[in-house]
């Protein structure tokens, strides 16, 4: 497997103690959103407007990451849908949003984020250049591995769990969101 890290220099990376990861689908399955109305809102406002990221937004608030994800970025966020969070064992989300678990929650969320703007086209290009897989460095300081499986981009986390990118290239004023059908868990 070829490792193709994606590294971007931003002042916000140093401020983050943990990271979040993102997911992307292939163009054939992508729900592309071009620059326009959605691009006027930041990552948090865009996630709030979808109706399918209520759990993610609540977790971002509990972790104290709202200001960061409203910052200049750019960021790429692999945003699990509410259905994706529902796949976690019962009680997991309720436990993670407790104040005493803020550090763990922050690490999980930052594991879904990458510094810079990584479009679906860019990620697919990295996978192709890497002979079928690419690793992506997250803000949490860990990597995700992306592959194309049956025409979709599938992301594998540090624990071997997988999530499929189900919508791509939701453009925001400070980056891009790719929706995933699952949550990534760091080491």
mmCIF file of C-alpha atoms in Angstrom:
data_model
loop_
_atom_site.group_PDB
_atom_site.id
_atom_site.type_symbol
_atom_site.label_atom_id
_atom_site.label_comp_id
_atom_site.label_asym_id
_atom_site.label_seq_id
_atom_site.Cartn_x
_atom_site.Cartn_y
_atom_site.Cartn_z
ATOM 1 C CA UNK A 1 0.000 0.000 0.000
ATOM 2 C CA UNK A 2 1.347 3.387 -0.948
ATOM 3 C CA UNK A 3 1.048 6.128 1.635
ATOM 4 C CA UNK A 4 0.145 9.525 0.225
ATOM 5 C CA UNK A 5 -0.241 11.898 3.155
ATOM 6 C CA UNK A 6 -2.179 15.091 2.702
ATOM 7 C CA UNK A 7 -0.584 17.870 4.758
ATOM 8 C CA UNK A 8 -1.591 21.453 4.932
ATOM 9 C CA UNK A 9 -0.141 24.221 7.069
ATOM 10 C CA UNK A 10 -2.693 26.182 9.014
ATOM 11 C CA UNK A 11 -2.478 27.945 12.315
ATOM 12 C CA UNK A 12 -5.501 26.019 13.573
ATOM 13 C CA UNK A 13 -3.837 22.615 13.362
ATOM 14 C CA UNK A 14 -1.473 23.507 16.167
ATOM 15 C CA UNK A 15 -4.430 24.579 18.293
ATOM 16 C CA UNK A 16 -6.182 21.242 17.961
ATOM 17 C CA UNK A 17 -5.317 18.547 20.433
ATOM 18 C CA UNK A 18 -7.327 15.939 18.562
ATOM 19 C CA UNK A 19 -8.624 15.337 15.076
ATOM 20 C CA UNK A 20 -11.628 14.263 13.072
ATOM 21 C CA UNK A 21 -11.922 12.276 9.817
ATOM 22 C CA UNK A 22 -13.905 12.620 6.673
ATOM 23 C CA UNK A 23 -15.204 10.381 3.914
ATOM 24 C CA UNK A 24 -15.730 10.764 0.157
ATOM 25 C CA UNK A 25 -17.737 8.910 -2.534
ATOM 26 C CA UNK A 26 -16.841 8.387 -6.135
ATOM 27 C CA UNK A 27 -18.249 10.815 -8.697
ATOM 28 C CA UNK A 28 -20.708 8.209 -9.977
ATOM 29 C CA UNK A 29 -22.360 7.975 -6.573
ATOM 30 C CA UNK A 30 -21.655 11.467 -5.354
ATOM 31 C CA UNK A 31 -24.265 14.001 -4.399
ATOM 32 C CA UNK A 32 -22.257 16.959 -5.661
ATOM 33 C CA UNK A 33 -23.000 20.459 -4.447
ATOM 34 C CA UNK A 34 -21.255 23.206 -6.352
ATOM 35 C CA UNK A 35 -20.159 26.562 -5.059
ATOM 36 C CA UNK A 36 -23.246 28.656 -4.461
ATOM 37 C CA UNK A 37 -25.727 29.090 -1.649
ATOM 38 C CA UNK A 38 -24.219 26.349 0.542
ATOM 39 C CA UNK A 39 -20.737 27.761 0.018
ATOM 40 C CA UNK A 40 -21.727 30.929 1.890
ATOM 41 C CA UNK A 41 -22.118 29.038 5.186
ATOM 42 C CA UNK A 42 -19.268 27.556 7.235
ATOM 43 C CA UNK A 43 -18.890 23.849 8.016
ATOM 44 C CA UNK A 44 -20.921 24.011 11.241
ATOM 45 C CA UNK A 45 -23.802 26.037 9.749
ATOM 46 C CA UNK A 46 -23.904 23.760 6.715
ATOM 47 C CA UNK A 47 -24.004 20.623 8.884
ATOM 48 C CA UNK A 48 -26.772 22.191 10.970
ATOM 49 C CA UNK A 49 -28.836 22.851 7.846
ATOM 50 C CA UNK A 50 -28.828 19.303 6.468
ATOM 51 C CA UNK A 51 -31.224 17.686 8.935
ATOM 52 C CA UNK A 52 -29.058 14.540 8.904
ATOM 53 C CA UNK A 53 -26.156 15.699 11.081
ATOM 54 C CA UNK A 54 -27.877 16.580 14.374
ATOM 55 C CA UNK A 55 -25.763 14.096 16.340
ATOM 56 C CA UNK A 56 -22.559 15.387 14.769
ATOM 57 C CA UNK A 57 -23.448 18.998 15.535
ATOM 58 C CA UNK A 58 -24.319 18.129 19.146
ATOM 59 C CA UNK A 59 -20.989 16.314 19.487
ATOM 60 C CA UNK A 60 -19.052 19.231 17.960
ATOM 61 C CA UNK A 61 -20.711 21.557 20.489
ATOM 62 C CA UNK A 62 -19.978 19.190 23.412
ATOM 63 C CA UNK A 63 -16.320 18.948 22.357
ATOM 64 C CA UNK A 64 -15.969 22.729 22.090
ATOM 65 C CA UNK A 65 -14.987 22.548 18.400
ATOM 66 C CA UNK A 66 -17.599 24.944 16.994
ATOM 67 C CA UNK A 67 -15.232 27.941 16.860
ATOM 68 C CA UNK A 68 -12.499 25.864 15.250
ATOM 69 C CA UNK A 69 -14.793 24.504 12.528
ATOM 70 C CA UNK A 70 -16.144 28.000 11.932
ATOM 71 C CA UNK A 71 -12.582 29.280 11.527
ATOM 72 C CA UNK A 72 -10.904 30.117 8.236
ATOM 73 C CA UNK A 73 -9.670 26.595 7.504
ATOM 74 C CA UNK A 74 -9.887 25.261 4.977
ATOM 75 C CA UNK A 75 -10.952 21.904 6.383
ATOM 76 C CA UNK A 76 -12.255 18.714 4.874
ATOM 77 C CA UNK A 77 -14.719 16.944 7.141
ATOM 78 C CA UNK A 78 -15.919 13.394 6.734
ATOM 79 C CA UNK A 79 -19.281 13.900 8.415
ATOM 80 C CA UNK A 80 -21.098 10.851 9.761
ATOM 81 C CA UNK A 81 -24.852 11.088 9.350
ATOM 82 C CA UNK A 82 -27.227 10.513 12.236
ATOM 83 C CA UNK A 83 -27.782 6.989 10.865
ATOM 84 C CA UNK A 84 -24.004 6.487 10.938
ATOM 85 C CA UNK A 85 -23.848 7.479 14.612
ATOM 86 C CA UNK A 86 -26.790 5.146 15.294
ATOM 87 C CA UNK A 87 -24.582 2.201 14.266
ATOM 88 C CA UNK A 88 -22.418 2.734 17.369
ATOM 89 C CA UNK A 89 -23.256 0.564 20.381
ATOM 90 C CA UNK A 90 -26.237 1.853 22.343
ATOM 91 C CA UNK A 91 -25.301 4.569 24.836
ATOM 92 C CA UNK A 92 -21.967 5.410 23.168
ATOM 93 C CA UNK A 93 -22.929 8.901 22.006
ATOM 94 C CA UNK A 94 -24.626 9.749 25.317
ATOM 95 C CA UNK A 95 -21.453 8.715 27.149
ATOM 96 C CA UNK A 96 -19.105 10.603 24.813
ATOM 97 C CA UNK A 97 -20.918 13.951 25.119
ATOM 98 C CA UNK A 98 -20.511 13.978 28.918
ATOM 99 C CA UNK A 99 -18.061 16.681 30.078
ATOM 100 C CA UNK A 100 -15.677 14.128 31.587
ATOM 101 C CA UNK A 101 -15.253 12.507 28.137
ATOM 102 C CA UNK A 102 -14.507 15.727 26.227
ATOM 103 C CA UNK A 103 -10.919 14.716 25.351
ATOM 104 C CA UNK A 104 -12.037 11.378 23.901
ATOM 105 C CA UNK A 105 -14.869 13.016 21.969
ATOM 106 C CA UNK A 106 -12.508 15.676 20.625
ATOM 107 C CA UNK A 107 -10.075 13.020 19.399
ATOM 108 C CA UNK A 108 -12.866 11.113 17.647
ATOM 109 C CA UNK A 109 -14.223 14.248 15.976
ATOM 110 C CA UNK A 110 -10.838 15.543 14.866
ATOM 111 C CA UNK A 111 -10.209 12.075 13.422
ATOM 112 C CA UNK A 112 -12.935 13.000 10.914
ATOM 113 C CA UNK A 113 -11.185 16.189 9.747
ATOM 114 C CA UNK A 114 -8.301 16.930 7.443
ATOM 115 C CA UNK A 115 -6.519 20.252 7.054
ATOM 116 C CA UNK A 116 -7.113 21.704 3.604
ATOM 117 C CA UNK A 117 -9.785 21.281 0.973
ATOM 118 C CA UNK A 118 -9.782 17.715 -0.381
ATOM 119 C CA UNK A 119 -12.439 17.234 -3.035
ATOM 120 C CA UNK A 120 -13.744 13.852 -4.147
ATOM 121 C CA UNK A 121 -11.776 14.219 -7.374
ATOM 122 C CA UNK A 122 -8.562 14.838 -5.423
ATOM 123 C CA UNK A 123 -9.106 11.879 -3.093
ATOM 124 C CA UNK A 124 -9.926 9.535 -5.957
ATOM 125 C CA UNK A 125 -6.795 10.733 -7.759
ATOM 126 C CA UNK A 126 -4.714 9.915 -4.671
ATOM 127 C CA UNK A 127 -6.252 6.446 -4.484
ATOM 128 C CA UNK A 128 -5.496 5.823 -8.150
ATOM 129 C CA UNK A 129 -1.934 7.168 -7.799
ATOM 130 C CA UNK A 130 -1.454 4.912 -4.767
ATOM 131 C CA UNK A 131 -2.353 1.765 -6.723
ATOM 132 C CA UNK A 132 -5.725 1.382 -5.064
ATOM 133 C CA UNK A 133 -5.304 3.023 -1.676
ATOM 134 C CA UNK A 134 -4.288 6.285 -0.091
ATOM 135 C CA UNK A 135 -3.672 7.311 3.484
ATOM 136 C CA UNK A 136 -4.921 10.648 4.725
ATOM 137 C CA UNK A 137 -3.485 12.445 7.771
ATOM 138 C CA UNK A 138 -6.222 13.700 10.080
ATOM 139 C CA UNK A 139 -6.195 16.575 12.538
ATOM 140 C CA UNK A 140 -6.117 13.958 15.304
ATOM 141 C CA UNK A 141 -2.625 13.016 14.173
ATOM 142 C CA UNK A 142 -3.684 9.596 12.938
ATOM 143 C CA UNK A 143 -4.381 8.313 9.451
ATOM 144 C CA UNK A 144 -7.352 6.981 7.545
ATOM 145 C CA UNK A 145 -7.018 4.698 4.530
ATOM 146 C CA UNK A 146 -9.218 5.282 1.483
ATOM 147 C CA UNK A 147 -9.964 2.703 -1.219
ATOM 148 C CA UNK A 148 -12.499 2.345 -3.973
ATOM 149 C CA UNK A 149 -14.745 -0.662 -3.348
ATOM 150 C CA UNK A 150 -17.544 -1.514 -5.772
ATOM 151 C CA UNK A 151 -17.521 2.029 -7.161
ATOM 152 C CA UNK A 152 -17.607 3.820 -3.788
ATOM 153 C CA UNK A 153 -14.890 5.327 -1.651
ATOM 154 C CA UNK A 154 -14.583 3.327 1.550
ATOM 155 C CA UNK A 155 -12.564 4.656 4.470
ATOM 156 C CA UNK A 156 -10.889 2.324 6.961
ATOM 157 C CA UNK A 157 -10.072 3.651 10.423
ATOM 158 C CA UNK A 158 -7.298 2.701 12.861
ATOM 159 C CA UNK A 159 -9.422 -0.025 14.423
ATOM 160 C CA UNK A 160 -10.216 -1.654 11.063
ATOM 161 C CA UNK A 161 -13.769 -0.308 10.906
ATOM 162 C CA UNK A 162 -15.066 0.935 7.580
ATOM 163 C CA UNK A 163 -17.488 3.620 6.433
ATOM 164 C CA UNK A 164 -18.605 4.463 2.933
ATOM 165 C CA UNK A 165 -18.706 7.977 1.575
ATOM 166 C CA UNK A 166 -22.335 8.519 0.575
ATOM 167 C CA UNK A 167 -22.266 12.168 -0.557
ATOM 168 C CA UNK A 168 -19.371 14.354 -1.603
ATOM 169 C CA UNK A 169 -18.248 17.882 -2.244
ATOM 170 C CA UNK A 170 -20.691 19.805 -0.071
ATOM 171 C CA UNK A 171 -18.847 23.090 -0.407
ATOM 172 C CA UNK A 172 -18.724 25.517 2.517
ATOM 173 C CA UNK A 173 -17.114 28.899 3.044
ATOM 174 C CA UNK A 174 -14.208 27.257 4.882
ATOM 175 C CA UNK A 175 -13.863 23.854 3.289
ATOM 176 C CA UNK A 176 -15.750 20.830 2.088
ATOM 177 C CA UNK A 177 -17.915 18.147 3.688
ATOM 178 C CA UNK A 178 -18.158 14.523 2.569
ATOM 179 C CA UNK A 179 -20.942 12.513 4.250
ATOM 180 C CA UNK A 180 -20.204 9.032 5.567
ATOM 181 C CA UNK A 181 -22.440 6.193 6.693
ATOM 182 C CA UNK A 182 -20.355 5.468 9.778
ATOM 183 C CA UNK A 183 -18.106 6.876 12.483
ATOM 184 C CA UNK A 184 -14.305 6.497 12.462
ATOM 185 C CA UNK A 185 -12.584 5.415 15.662
ATOM 186 C CA UNK A 186 -8.938 6.332 16.316
ATOM 187 C CA UNK A 187 -6.428 4.134 18.149
#
